[in-house]
One Martini backbone bead per residue (centre of mass of N, CA, C, O) as a GRO file, in nm:
protein
  532
    1MET     BB    1  -2.015   1.735   1.689
    2LYS     BB    2  -2.015   2.050   1.658
    3LEU     BB    3  -2.305   2.244   1.534
    4SER     BB    4  -2.162   2.374   1.346
    5ARG     BB    5  -2.052   2.131   1.239
    6LEU     BB    6  -2.355   1.974   1.171
    7LEU     BB    7  -2.505   2.194   0.996
    8THR     BB    8  -2.351   2.209   0.792
    9VAL     BB    9  -2.322   1.890   0.661
   10LEU     BB   10  -2.644   1.910   0.638
   11SER     BB   11  -2.710   2.162   0.419
   12LEU     BB   12  -2.542   2.006   0.254
   13ALA     BB   13  -2.703   1.710   0.249
   14LEU     BB   14  -2.891   1.876   0.037
   15VAL     BB   15  -2.758   1.924  -0.175
   16LEU     BB   16  -2.734   1.695  -0.243
   17VAL     BB   17  -3.022   1.561  -0.281
   18VAL     BB   18  -3.122   1.780  -0.532
   19ALA     BB   19  -2.811   1.741  -0.691
   20GLY     BB   20  -2.955   1.396  -0.736
   21CYS     BB   21  -3.228   1.446  -0.894
   22SER     BB   22  -3.075   1.627  -1.150
   23ASN     BB   23  -2.852   1.390  -1.205
   24GLY     BB   24  -2.873   1.083  -1.126
   25GLY     BB   25  -2.637   1.099  -0.864
   26ASP     BB   26  -2.385   1.236  -0.885
   27SER     BB   27  -2.213   1.295  -0.697
   28GLU     BB   28  -1.879   1.398  -0.810
   29GLU     BB   29  -2.075   1.653  -0.913
   30ASP     BB   30  -2.166   1.741  -0.611
   31THR     BB   31  -1.891   1.882  -0.535
   32SER     BB   32  -1.892   2.167  -0.713
   33SER     BB   33  -2.081   2.260  -0.398
   34LYS     BB   34  -1.959   2.535  -0.276
   35ASN     BB   35  -1.822   2.597   0.057
   36ASN     BB   36  -1.802   2.916   0.190
   37GLU     BB   37  -1.751   2.780   0.496
   38LYS     BB   38  -1.487   2.702   0.668
   39ALA     BB   39  -1.450   2.469   0.957
   40THR     BB   40  -1.447   2.382   1.237
   41PRO     BB   41  -1.230   2.315   1.471
   42PRO     BB   42  -1.157   2.114   1.676
   43SER     BB   43  -1.104   1.969   1.943
   44SER     BB   44  -0.852   1.781   2.116
   45GLU     BB   45  -1.051   1.623   2.181
   46GLU     BB   46  -1.223   1.529   1.959
   47GLY     BB   47  -1.060   1.558   1.743
   48LEU     BB   48  -0.961   1.309   1.413
   49THR     BB   49  -1.100   1.328   1.106
   50ILE     BB   50  -1.023   1.049   0.857
   51ALA     BB   51  -1.083   1.017   0.557
   52VAL     BB   52  -1.159   0.689   0.329
   53GLU     BB   53  -1.070   0.429   0.098
   54SER     BB   54  -1.125   0.166   0.282
   55ASN     BB   55  -1.166  -0.094   0.451
   56PHE     BB   56  -0.981  -0.274   0.691
   57THR     BB   57  -0.813  -0.578   0.749
   58SER     BB   58  -0.590  -0.523   0.957
   59LEU     BB   59  -0.429  -0.483   1.319
   60ASP     BB   60  -0.200  -0.718   1.223
   61PRO     BB   61   0.118  -0.621   1.054
   62HIS     BB   62   0.241  -0.940   1.016
   63ASP     BB   63  -0.096  -0.964   0.806
   64THR     BB   64  -0.061  -0.699   0.610
   65ASN     BB   65  -0.166  -0.602   0.267
   66ASP     BB   66  -0.253  -0.269   0.268
   67ASN     BB   67  -0.185   0.029   0.371
   68GLN     BB   68  -0.479   0.136   0.487
   69SER     BB   69  -0.341  -0.047   0.787
   70TYR     BB   70  -0.111   0.107   0.804
   71SER     BB   71  -0.206   0.346   0.918
   72ALA     BB   72  -0.379   0.271   1.173
   73GLN     BB   73  -0.096   0.106   1.273
   74SER     BB   74   0.060   0.305   1.335
   75ALA     BB   75  -0.022   0.457   1.587
   76ILE     BB   76  -0.030   0.224   1.678
   77TYR     BB   77   0.314   0.106   1.607
   78GLU     BB   78   0.592   0.019   1.599
   79GLY     BB   79   0.994  -0.008   1.557
   80LEU     BB   80   1.292  -0.026   1.532
   81LEU     BB   81   1.244   0.124   1.260
   82GLY     BB   82   1.256   0.347   1.019
   83PHE     BB   83   1.048   0.649   0.746
   84ASP     BB   84   1.081   0.946   0.633
   85GLU     BB   85   1.019   1.193   0.423
   86ASP     BB   86   1.257   1.048   0.218
   87LEU     BB   87   1.392   0.711   0.287
   88ASN     BB   88   1.517   0.703   0.580
   89ILE     BB   89   1.634   0.574   0.763
   90VAL     BB   90   1.547   0.525   1.094
   91PRO     BB   91   1.530   0.540   1.508
   92VAL     BB   92   1.254   0.423   1.728
   93LEU     BB   93   1.282   0.129   1.868
   94ALA     BB   94   1.547   0.206   1.855
   95LYS     BB   95   1.927   0.329   1.926
   96ASP     BB   96   2.055   0.149   1.732
   97TYR     BB   97   2.283   0.004   1.468
   98SER     BB   98   2.421  -0.318   1.363
   99ALA     BB   99   2.712  -0.430   1.092
  100ASN     BB  100   2.833  -0.671   0.983
  101GLU     BB  101   3.001  -0.702   0.672
  102ASP     BB  102   2.840  -0.905   0.537
  103SER     BB  103   2.547  -0.905   0.623
  104THR     BB  104   2.418  -1.114   0.896
  105GLU     BB  105   2.440  -0.911   1.127
  106PHE     BB  106   2.246  -0.781   1.385
  107THR     BB  107   2.266  -0.512   1.618
  108PHE     BB  108   2.059  -0.408   1.891
  109THR     BB  109   1.993  -0.113   2.046
  110LEU     BB  110   1.741  -0.068   2.326
  111LYS     BB  111   1.511   0.142   2.415
  112GLU     BB  112   1.397   0.215   2.726
  113GLY     BB  113   1.139   0.204   2.958
  114ILE     BB  114   0.880   0.072   2.787
  115LYS     BB  115   0.539   0.028   2.696
  116PHE     BB  116   0.269  -0.137   2.633
  117HIS     BB  117  -0.057  -0.086   2.622
  118ASP     BB  118  -0.051  -0.373   2.816
  119GLY     BB  119   0.194  -0.384   3.022
  120ALA     BB  120   0.454  -0.451   2.838
  121PRO     BB  121   0.776  -0.486   2.799
  122PHE     BB  122   1.022  -0.338   2.612
  123ASN     BB  123   1.202  -0.580   2.485
  124ALA     BB  124   1.413  -0.871   2.367
  125GLU     BB  125   1.173  -1.056   2.413
  126ALA     BB  126   0.984  -0.899   2.224
  127VAL     BB  127   1.159  -0.920   1.970
  128LYS     BB  128   1.185  -1.211   1.932
  129ALA     BB  129   0.921  -1.286   1.908
  130ASN     BB  130   0.832  -1.141   1.627
  131ILE     BB  131   1.110  -1.254   1.527
  132ASP     BB  132   0.978  -1.554   1.566
  133ARG     BB  133   0.703  -1.462   1.414
  134LEU     BB  134   0.750  -1.420   1.107
  135SER     BB  135   1.005  -1.647   1.074
  136ASN     BB  136   0.788  -1.869   1.061
  137PRO     BB  137   0.645  -2.001   0.798
  138GLU     BB  138   0.420  -2.211   0.953
  139SER     BB  139   0.236  -1.879   1.005
  140GLN     BB  140   0.153  -1.742   0.690
  141LEU     BB  141   0.213  -1.490   0.685
  142ARG     BB  142   0.253  -1.252   0.484
  143ARG     BB  143   0.501  -1.086   0.610
  144ALA     BB  144   0.747  -1.369   0.631
  145SER     BB  145   0.917  -1.304   0.422
  146LEU     BB  146   1.093  -1.018   0.523
  147PHE     BB  147   1.249  -1.324   0.714
  148GLU     BB  148   1.360  -1.572   0.584
  149LEU     BB  149   1.629  -1.522   0.685
  150VAL     BB  150   1.655  -1.588   0.867
  151GLU     BB  151   1.787  -1.786   1.140
  152LYS     BB  152   1.810  -1.620   1.461
  153THR     BB  153   1.744  -1.481   1.752
  154GLU     BB  154   1.895  -1.287   2.010
  155VAL     BB  155   1.938  -1.207   2.391
  156LEU     BB  156   2.223  -1.044   2.488
  157SER     BB  157   1.990  -0.888   2.697
  158GLU     BB  158   1.765  -0.634   2.724
  159TYR     BB  159   1.853  -0.463   2.539
  160GLU     BB  160   1.955  -0.689   2.323
  161VAL     BB  161   1.970  -0.827   1.957
  162LYS     BB  162   2.068  -1.084   1.755
  163VAL     BB  163   2.035  -1.131   1.412
  164THR     BB  164   2.076  -1.433   1.228
  165LEU     BB  165   2.131  -1.493   0.903
  166LYS     BB  166   2.169  -1.746   0.630
  167GLU     BB  167   2.240  -1.464   0.431
  168PRO     BB  168   2.311  -1.219   0.310
  169PHE     BB  169   2.163  -0.882   0.357
  170GLY     BB  170   2.177  -0.492   0.297
  171ALA     BB  171   1.853  -0.450   0.293
  172MET     BB  172   1.768  -0.527   0.515
  173PRO     BB  173   1.692  -0.229   0.709
  174ASN     BB  174   1.427  -0.172   0.520
  175ASN     BB  175   1.277  -0.469   0.691
  176PHE     BB  176   1.262  -0.326   0.954
  177ALA     BB  177   1.116  -0.070   0.812
  178HIS     BB  178   0.902  -0.188   0.792
  179PRO     BB  179   0.541  -0.176   0.905
  180ALA     BB  180   0.526  -0.516   0.950
  181ALA     BB  181   0.798  -0.499   1.198
  182ALA     BB  182   0.639  -0.454   1.409
  183MET     BB  183   0.553  -0.435   1.757
  184ILE     BB  184   0.411  -0.687   1.949
  185SER     BB  185   0.285  -0.786   2.211
  186PRO     BB  186   0.282  -1.035   2.360
  187LYS     BB  187   0.070  -1.088   2.486
  188ALA     BB  188  -0.090  -1.064   2.224
  189LEU     BB  189   0.050  -1.282   2.079
  190GLU     BB  190  -0.126  -1.482   2.255
  191GLN     BB  191  -0.331  -1.529   2.023
  192SER     BB  192  -0.479  -1.537   1.810
  193ASN     BB  193  -0.513  -1.462   1.422
  194GLN     BB  194  -0.816  -1.316   1.473
  195ASP     BB  195  -0.759  -1.163   1.709
  196LEU     BB  196  -0.568  -0.956   1.698
  197ALA     BB  197  -0.640  -0.828   1.431
  198ARG     BB  198  -0.893  -0.687   1.672
  199ASN     BB  199  -0.606  -0.650   1.899
  200PRO     BB  200  -0.451  -0.380   1.966
  201ALA     BB  201  -0.073  -0.396   2.100
  202GLY     BB  202   0.154  -0.126   2.144
  203THR     BB  203   0.415   0.199   2.128
  204GLY     BB  204   0.269   0.404   2.030
  205PRO     BB  205   0.059   0.726   2.028
  206PHE     BB  206  -0.190   0.468   2.023
  207GLU     BB  207  -0.491   0.381   2.117
  208PHE     BB  208  -0.728   0.076   2.072
  209VAL     BB  209  -1.080   0.174   2.081
  210GLU     BB  210  -1.265   0.078   1.841
  211TRP     BB  211  -1.437  -0.113   1.571
  212LYS     BB  212  -1.633  -0.057   1.284
  213SER     BB  213  -1.704  -0.207   1.005
  214GLY     BB  214  -1.794   0.024   0.783
  215ASP     BB  215  -1.675   0.265   0.987
  216HIS     BB  216  -1.502   0.237   1.220
  217LEU     BB  217  -1.185   0.414   1.388
  218THR     BB  218  -1.023   0.390   1.716
  219VAL     BB  219  -0.831   0.639   1.885
  220LYS     BB  220  -0.593   0.701   2.143
  221LYS     BB  221  -0.405   0.834   2.339
  222ASN     BB  222  -0.107   0.850   2.505
  223GLU     BB  223   0.004   0.897   2.828
  224ASP     BB  224   0.286   0.737   2.819
  225TYR     BB  225   0.405   0.819   2.599
  226ARG     BB  226   0.803   0.921   2.566
  227GLU     BB  227   0.698   1.224   2.413
  228GLU     BB  228   0.666   1.502   2.471
  229GLY     BB  229   0.400   1.681   2.365
  230VAL     BB  230   0.292   1.347   2.270
  231PRO     BB  231  -0.015   1.378   2.151
  232LYS     BB  232  -0.158   1.634   2.060
  233VAL     BB  233  -0.420   1.489   2.023
  234ASP     BB  234  -0.686   1.284   2.177
  235GLN     BB  235  -0.804   1.155   1.868
  236ILE     BB  236  -0.900   0.910   1.643
  237LYS     BB  237  -1.074   0.885   1.288
  238PHE     BB  238  -1.147   0.650   1.111
  239LYS     BB  239  -1.310   0.686   0.767
  240PRO     BB  240  -1.487   0.486   0.566
  241VAL     BB  241  -1.509   0.645   0.178
  242PRO     BB  242  -1.542   0.478  -0.144
  243GLU     BB  243  -1.622   0.767  -0.225
  244SER     BB  244  -1.498   1.040  -0.341
  245GLY     BB  245  -1.759   1.237  -0.295
  246SER     BB  246  -1.767   1.208   0.001
  247ARG     BB  247  -1.480   1.287   0.095
  248VAL     BB  248  -1.499   1.559  -0.021
  249ALA     BB  249  -1.734   1.654   0.138
  250MET     BB  250  -1.620   1.615   0.424
  251LEU     BB  251  -1.415   1.872   0.379
  252GLN     BB  252  -1.685   2.044   0.287
  253THR     BB  253  -1.792   2.051   0.602
  254GLY     BB  254  -1.637   1.932   0.824
  255GLU     BB  255  -1.642   1.616   0.862
  256ALA     BB  256  -1.363   1.660   0.793
  257ASP     BB  257  -1.004   1.651   0.789
  258PHE     BB  258  -0.907   1.458   0.632
  259ALA     BB  259  -0.789   1.309   0.326
  260PHE     BB  260  -0.720   0.966   0.127
  261PRO     BB  261  -0.793   0.995  -0.174
  262VAL     BB  262  -0.777   1.214  -0.406
  263ALA     BB  263  -0.912   1.238  -0.618
  264PRO     BB  264  -0.797   1.436  -0.925
  265ASN     BB  265  -1.134   1.529  -1.057
  266GLN     BB  266  -1.088   1.727  -0.711
  267VAL     BB  267  -0.867   1.955  -0.733
  268GLU     BB  268  -1.026   2.184  -0.818
  269THR     BB  269  -1.233   2.250  -0.600
  270LEU     BB  270  -1.126   2.248  -0.390
  271LYS     BB  271  -0.927   2.504  -0.453
  272GLU     BB  272  -1.180   2.659  -0.388
  273GLU     BB  273  -1.160   2.653  -0.097
  274ASP     BB  274  -1.202   2.741   0.198
  275GLY     BB  275  -0.968   2.572   0.431
  276VAL     BB  276  -0.845   2.398   0.202
  277SER     BB  277  -0.614   2.156   0.123
  278ILE     BB  278  -0.385   2.043  -0.135
  279GLU     BB  279  -0.150   1.775  -0.208
  280THR     BB  280   0.194   1.635  -0.343
  281LYS     BB  281   0.362   1.316  -0.392
  282PRO     BB  282   0.541   1.139  -0.478
  283SER     BB  283   0.532   0.775  -0.536
  284LEU     BB  284   0.503   0.472  -0.483
  285VAL     BB  285   0.388   0.327  -0.694
  286VAL     BB  286   0.217   0.092  -0.910
  287LYS     BB  287  -0.023   0.070  -1.158
  288TYR     BB  288  -0.162  -0.266  -1.296
  289PHE     BB  289  -0.246  -0.559  -1.501
  290SER     BB  290  -0.289  -0.863  -1.423
  291MET     BB  291  -0.209  -1.195  -1.589
  292ASN     BB  292  -0.315  -1.499  -1.630
  293THR     BB  293  -0.023  -1.730  -1.735
  294MET     BB  294  -0.186  -1.997  -1.675
  295LYS     BB  295  -0.390  -1.879  -1.880
  296GLU     BB  296  -0.648  -1.873  -2.124
  297PRO     BB  297  -0.433  -1.643  -2.309
  298PHE     BB  298  -0.188  -1.568  -2.096
  299THR     BB  299  -0.038  -1.774  -2.257
  300ASN     BB  300   0.074  -1.520  -2.443
  301PRO     BB  301   0.272  -1.322  -2.479
  302LYS     BB  302   0.089  -1.193  -2.740
  303VAL     BB  303  -0.113  -1.106  -2.591
  304ARG     BB  304   0.032  -0.959  -2.357
  305LYS     BB  305   0.109  -0.717  -2.588
  306ALA     BB  306  -0.129  -0.686  -2.709
  307LEU     BB  307  -0.241  -0.476  -2.443
  308ASN     BB  308  -0.037  -0.286  -2.397
  309TYR     BB  309  -0.049  -0.128  -2.667
  310ALA     BB  310  -0.384  -0.080  -2.648
  311ILE     BB  311  -0.254   0.120  -2.384
  312ASP     BB  312  -0.324   0.427  -2.317
  313LYS     BB  313  -0.055   0.650  -2.103
  314GLU     BB  314  -0.166   0.938  -2.152
  315ALA     BB  315  -0.488   0.873  -2.118
  316TYR     BB  316  -0.502   0.784  -1.860
  317ILE     BB  317  -0.354   0.989  -1.686
  318LYS     BB  318  -0.619   1.182  -1.797
  319VAL     BB  319  -0.883   1.043  -1.727
  320VAL     BB  320  -0.778   0.894  -1.418
  321TYR     BB  321  -0.540   1.180  -1.381
  322ASP     BB  322  -0.567   1.454  -1.420
  323GLY     BB  323  -0.189   1.392  -1.458
  324TYR     BB  324  -0.126   1.320  -1.155
  325ALA     BB  325   0.101   1.133  -1.293
  326SER     BB  326   0.377   0.886  -1.433
  327THR     BB  327   0.487   0.695  -1.688
  328THR     BB  328   0.564   0.382  -1.661
  329LYS     BB  329   0.913   0.245  -1.684
  330SER     BB  330   0.883   0.012  -1.498
  331VAL     BB  331   0.735  -0.212  -1.233
  332ILE     BB  332   0.882   0.049  -1.044
  333ALA     BB  333   0.964   0.305  -0.913
  334PRO     BB  334   1.179   0.536  -0.951
  335ASN     BB  335   1.209   0.578  -0.617
  336THR     BB  336   1.338   0.255  -0.624
  337GLN     BB  337   1.582   0.124  -0.599
  338HIS     BB  338   1.709  -0.029  -0.854
  339TYR     BB  339   1.571   0.134  -1.089
  340GLU     BB  340   1.469   0.091  -1.450
  341GLU     BB  341   1.455   0.157  -1.775
  342GLN     BB  342   1.209   0.099  -1.980
  343GLU     BB  343   1.031   0.028  -2.317
  344VAL     BB  344   0.767   0.146  -2.408
  345TYR     BB  345   0.465   0.094  -2.470
  346GLU     BB  346   0.346   0.217  -2.714
  347TYR     BB  347   0.008   0.318  -2.878
  348ASP     BB  348  -0.098   0.006  -3.064
  349PRO     BB  349  -0.343  -0.132  -3.217
  350GLU     BB  350  -0.217  -0.264  -3.481
  351LYS     BB  351  -0.035  -0.414  -3.281
  352ALA     BB  352  -0.210  -0.551  -3.112
  353LYS     BB  353  -0.376  -0.729  -3.344
  354GLU     BB  354  -0.170  -0.861  -3.476
  355LEU     BB  355  -0.106  -1.024  -3.244
  356LEU     BB  356  -0.408  -1.163  -3.209
  357ALA     BB  357  -0.357  -1.304  -3.516
  358GLU     BB  358  -0.073  -1.444  -3.419
  359ALA     BB  359  -0.228  -1.591  -3.156
  360GLY     BB  360  -0.528  -1.672  -3.241
  361TYR     BB  361  -0.700  -1.345  -3.238
  362PRO     BB  362  -0.837  -1.190  -3.447
  363ASP     BB  363  -1.148  -1.116  -3.278
  364GLY     BB  364  -1.092  -1.185  -3.021
  365PHE     BB  365  -1.215  -1.178  -2.680
  366GLU     BB  366  -1.308  -1.309  -2.364
  367THR     BB  367  -1.276  -1.109  -2.048
  368THR     BB  368  -1.223  -1.027  -1.709
  369ILE     BB  369  -1.215  -0.818  -1.400
  370TRP     BB  370  -1.044  -0.751  -1.098
  371GLY     BB  371  -1.163  -0.549  -0.826
  372GLY     BB  372  -1.242  -0.240  -0.670
  373THR     BB  373  -1.538   0.001  -0.550
  374SER     BB  374  -1.424   0.276  -0.628
  375SER     BB  375  -1.417   0.480  -0.827
  376LEU     BB  376  -1.133   0.493  -0.947
  377LYS     BB  377  -1.148   0.172  -0.991
  378GLN     BB  378  -1.400   0.211  -1.186
  379LYS     BB  379  -1.272   0.395  -1.389
  380MET     BB  380  -1.022   0.211  -1.499
  381MET     BB  381  -1.235  -0.025  -1.581
  382SER     BB  382  -1.355   0.162  -1.788
  383PHE     BB  383  -1.111   0.180  -1.965
  384TYR     BB  384  -0.984  -0.089  -2.041
  385LYS     BB  385  -1.277  -0.167  -2.171
  386GLN     BB  386  -1.243   0.072  -2.432
  387GLN     BB  387  -1.014   0.022  -2.513
  388LEU     BB  388  -0.984  -0.302  -2.617
  389SER     BB  389  -1.217  -0.280  -2.809
  390GLU     BB  390  -1.024  -0.118  -3.001
  391VAL     BB  391  -0.932  -0.496  -3.036
  392GLY     BB  392  -1.213  -0.681  -2.979
  393VAL     BB  393  -1.213  -0.727  -2.708
  394THR     BB  394  -1.389  -0.826  -2.406
  395LEU     BB  395  -1.472  -0.726  -2.113
  396ASN     BB  396  -1.609  -0.772  -1.756
  397VAL     BB  397  -1.661  -0.599  -1.481
  398VAL     BB  398  -1.548  -0.663  -1.122
  399PRO     BB  399  -1.643  -0.547  -0.830
  400MET     BB  400  -1.507  -0.628  -0.511
  401GLU     BB  401  -1.496  -0.661  -0.192
  402GLY     BB  402  -1.251  -0.648  -0.036
  403GLY     BB  403  -1.268  -0.927   0.139
  404THR     BB  404  -1.408  -1.045  -0.151
  405LEU     BB  405  -1.083  -1.037  -0.291
  406GLY     BB  406  -0.925  -1.162  -0.110
  407ASP     BB  407  -1.093  -1.465  -0.108
  408LYS     BB  408  -1.072  -1.447  -0.414
  409ILE     BB  409  -0.754  -1.508  -0.440
  410TRP     BB  410  -0.641  -1.608  -0.144
  411GLY     BB  411  -0.811  -1.892  -0.166
  412VAL     BB  412  -0.632  -2.033  -0.305
  413ASP     BB  413  -0.406  -2.364  -0.327
  414ASN     BB  414  -0.434  -2.407  -0.651
  415PRO     BB  415  -0.356  -2.219  -0.923
  416GLU     BB  416  -0.524  -2.369  -1.131
  417ASP     BB  417  -0.794  -2.326  -1.004
  418ALA     BB  418  -0.763  -2.030  -1.049
  419GLU     BB  419  -1.037  -1.753  -1.160
  420LEU     BB  420  -0.809  -1.553  -1.257
  421GLU     BB  421  -0.759  -1.313  -1.451
  422LEU     BB  422  -0.768  -0.976  -1.424
  423TYR     BB  423  -0.589  -0.731  -1.195
  424ASN     BB  424  -0.652  -0.472  -1.079
  425GLY     BB  425  -0.374  -0.277  -0.951
  426GLY     BB  426  -0.074  -0.233  -0.686
  427TRP     BB  427   0.259  -0.131  -0.552
  428SER     BB  428   0.448  -0.083  -0.277
  429PRO     BB  429   0.734  -0.074  -0.175
  430SER     BB  430   0.830  -0.017   0.210
  431THR     BB  431   1.126  -0.081   0.157
  432ALA     BB  432   1.254   0.072  -0.093
  433ASP     BB  433   1.309  -0.181  -0.228
  434ALA     BB  434   1.368  -0.408  -0.538
  435ASP     BB  435   1.274  -0.660  -0.381
  436TRP     BB  436   0.997  -0.537  -0.269
  437GLY     BB  437   0.903  -0.534  -0.521
  438MET     BB  438   0.948  -0.820  -0.699
  439ARG     BB  439   0.912  -1.064  -0.561
  440PRO     BB  440   0.580  -1.066  -0.463
  441LEU     BB  441   0.521  -1.095  -0.770
  442PHE     BB  442   0.727  -1.277  -0.954
  443SER     BB  443   0.766  -1.512  -0.805
  444SER     BB  444   0.688  -1.877  -0.762
  445ASN     BB  445   0.668  -1.840  -0.460
  446SER     BB  446   0.405  -1.620  -0.460
  447PHE     BB  447   0.165  -1.721  -0.466
  448PRO     BB  448  -0.155  -1.737  -0.432
  449PRO     BB  449  -0.131  -1.694  -0.067
  450ASP     BB  450   0.159  -1.614  -0.019
  451ALA     BB  451   0.127  -1.360  -0.258
  452TYR     BB  452   0.120  -1.168  -0.539
  453ASN     BB  453   0.143  -1.342  -0.794
  454THR     BB  454  -0.123  -1.282  -0.993
  455ALA     BB  455  -0.001  -1.377  -1.271
  456TYR     BB  456   0.149  -1.654  -1.248
  457TYR     BB  457   0.473  -1.591  -1.250
  458LYS     BB  458   0.728  -1.780  -1.447
  459ASN     BB  459   1.132  -1.768  -1.430
  460GLU     BB  460   1.390  -1.854  -1.334
  461LYS     BB  461   1.591  -1.611  -1.369
  462VAL     BB  462   1.457  -1.460  -1.251
  463ASP     BB  463   1.437  -1.617  -0.939
  464GLU     BB  464   1.743  -1.637  -0.934
  465LEU     BB  465   1.802  -1.290  -0.925
  466LEU     BB  466   1.618  -1.255  -0.706
  467GLN     BB  467   1.785  -1.421  -0.518
  468LYS     BB  468   2.051  -1.329  -0.554
  469GLY     BB  469   1.984  -1.008  -0.431
  470LEU     BB  470   1.928  -1.128  -0.237
  471SER     BB  471   2.218  -1.268  -0.083
  472THR     BB  472   2.371  -0.986  -0.140
  473ALA     BB  473   2.562  -0.720   0.024
  474ASP     BB  474   2.606  -0.620  -0.301
  475ASP     BB  475   2.490  -0.310  -0.467
  476GLU     BB  476   2.579  -0.363  -0.764
  477LYS     BB  477   2.503  -0.631  -0.803
  478ARG     BB  478   2.207  -0.647  -0.751
  479GLY     BB  479   2.148  -0.377  -0.943
  480GLU     BB  480   2.222  -0.593  -1.208
  481TYR     BB  481   2.016  -0.781  -1.141
  482TYR     BB  482   1.748  -0.590  -1.108
  483ALA     BB  483   1.831  -0.524  -1.457
  484GLU     BB  484   1.736  -0.764  -1.552
  485ALA     BB  485   1.515  -0.869  -1.448
  486GLN     BB  486   1.307  -0.618  -1.536
  487GLU     BB  487   1.373  -0.697  -1.865
  488ILE     BB  488   1.253  -0.951  -1.874
  489ILE     BB  489   0.961  -0.873  -1.760
  490TRP     BB  490   0.878  -0.695  -1.924
  491ASP     BB  491   0.873  -0.880  -2.249
  492GLU     BB  492   0.645  -1.116  -2.094
  493ALA     BB  493   0.431  -0.886  -1.954
  494PRO     BB  494   0.204  -0.980  -1.754
  495TRP     BB  495   0.181  -0.632  -1.731
  496VAL     BB  496   0.040  -0.436  -1.746
  497PRO     BB  497   0.191  -0.083  -1.679
  498LEU     BB  498   0.044   0.223  -1.627
  499ALA     BB  499   0.120   0.427  -1.349
  500VAL     BB  500   0.268   0.691  -1.142
  501PRO     BB  501   0.123   0.829  -0.872
  502ASP     BB  502   0.012   1.052  -0.682
  503LEU     BB  503  -0.015   1.207  -0.375
  504LEU     BB  504  -0.379   1.297  -0.291
  505TYR     BB  505  -0.474   1.544  -0.050
  506GLY     BB  506  -0.692   1.638   0.189
  507LYS     BB  507  -0.732   1.983   0.415
  508GLN     BB  508  -0.721   2.145   0.668
  509ASP     BB  509  -0.568   2.462   0.762
  510TYR     BB  510  -0.526   2.326   1.048
  511VAL     BB  511  -0.373   2.071   1.012
  512ASN     BB  512  -0.068   1.924   1.165
  513GLY     BB  513   0.159   1.716   1.107
  514LEU     BB  514   0.000   1.494   0.848
  515THR     BB  515   0.192   1.306   0.702
  516MET     BB  516   0.291   1.145   0.441
  517LEU     BB  517   0.455   0.894   0.240
  518PRO     BB  518   0.518   0.748   0.005
  519SER     BB  519   0.362   0.454   0.027
  520GLY     BB  520   0.117   0.575   0.146
  521VAL     BB  521   0.169   0.601   0.451
  522MET     BB  522   0.104   0.750   0.757
  523ASP     BB  523   0.185   1.022   0.969
  524LEU     BB  524   0.018   1.053   1.323
  525LYS     BB  525   0.259   1.137   1.567
  526GLN     BB  526   0.254   1.542   1.473
  527ALA     BB  527  -0.106   1.548   1.482
  528GLU     BB  528  -0.227   1.903   1.531
  529ILE     BB  529  -0.466   2.145   1.619
  530VAL     BB  530  -0.458   2.472   1.525
  531SER     BB  531  -0.455   2.820   1.510
  532GLU     BB  532  -0.492   3.135   1.408
   0.00000   0.00000   0.00000
């Protein structure tokens, strides 16, 4: 860090300590202290520092289930296909691709002359090694279900490969564009899954340097990257900062060049900050809390609907997101393919009480919700606690660090043994398609640890519809199947769907080219530091 930046950081840190003594240490309030000095741009050699919400879980894209980790991986890895900012599918490592009429065969022609960071050549054999790993059910990878339809992968020539599916699936290109479909060096694939999760080697614009959990993850410029002039900075350092006020303070002092997410209640503060910009865009993210439908009292649909009526979604958007969100009207977001709007459970605490009484809980009950530790997530759960208390439900809020929460949820072998009652979650279908928006969350084949059905929701008709959507290339039929599935799920209410939040991020004005995809994954390839 340059001396001027360091002095600014120390000055603001002193302000925060003093303010903390007078107000009980509420650091989110502390950020109202305006810093009138623009941050000094770092040199290209110093690179960018990005403040993020939580620690990373893995650097193995095939076994990752969070967008935060995908953001760091996007610097290191690339896939055959990808998404642009408007969710159009674009070629990346593939020069082009074609599909047969039934959408059962996908042939990729690869770009030539590319090497992985460890020197291994990128070719059809490397692609086959990756798809074989992803599609092998014995691999037990978190993203294996994206490739469960793959029957075989054939090397046609050094730079041509064909993937054959067991059944037609018209949205398969979306799955190839998902960040989980990143190509890993065949040499790196020889490591154990545990070693691979911390020692990545891809073809991306940046190479892995080090990862100190809870402190930082650093990547450096790939000097041999195939596109001239890219990347434009020498290194990027990610800093996990769970407390949202601290992320904002880092922007104010210049300790961070980019921060995501920015808490909605801190937008106005940052708008007054010289040299800092706030940007927002619609997301594919749906925020919800799930109810374990295998556990009393959530086995009863009347209880689940009562909780839906008990939560004021408009108030949730104002209190939690300061208006930077919209009410969700399905279990997938509007920009997701085959979205179908449903009738919202309007806020009606009296109706909630009636349903609880009909279900045998006239005096309510006590239950527990699990969720993350960030300021925003704890604010969400406190809001649920207040709202549910109005209808007689006592909610115990249990925030957990990401690793602990993951172990508690995905360390369960038998659904009957799951301790989970309520889970404060969010989901972004990074394929931008209804299949990945619903199948991992509502199929009875997606119970933890295989996937993310934390409601342990099971409905044979929904299973059938999701499978039909998966097994056809007819887009009109897929739309019909997914519309019916959304209607059934909405009516049976295994979730309390809450909101589709806007993406909110802050950056120094000298940062250019760093973009956020609607899924919430960063695109770092064109990131640069610009001089005035």
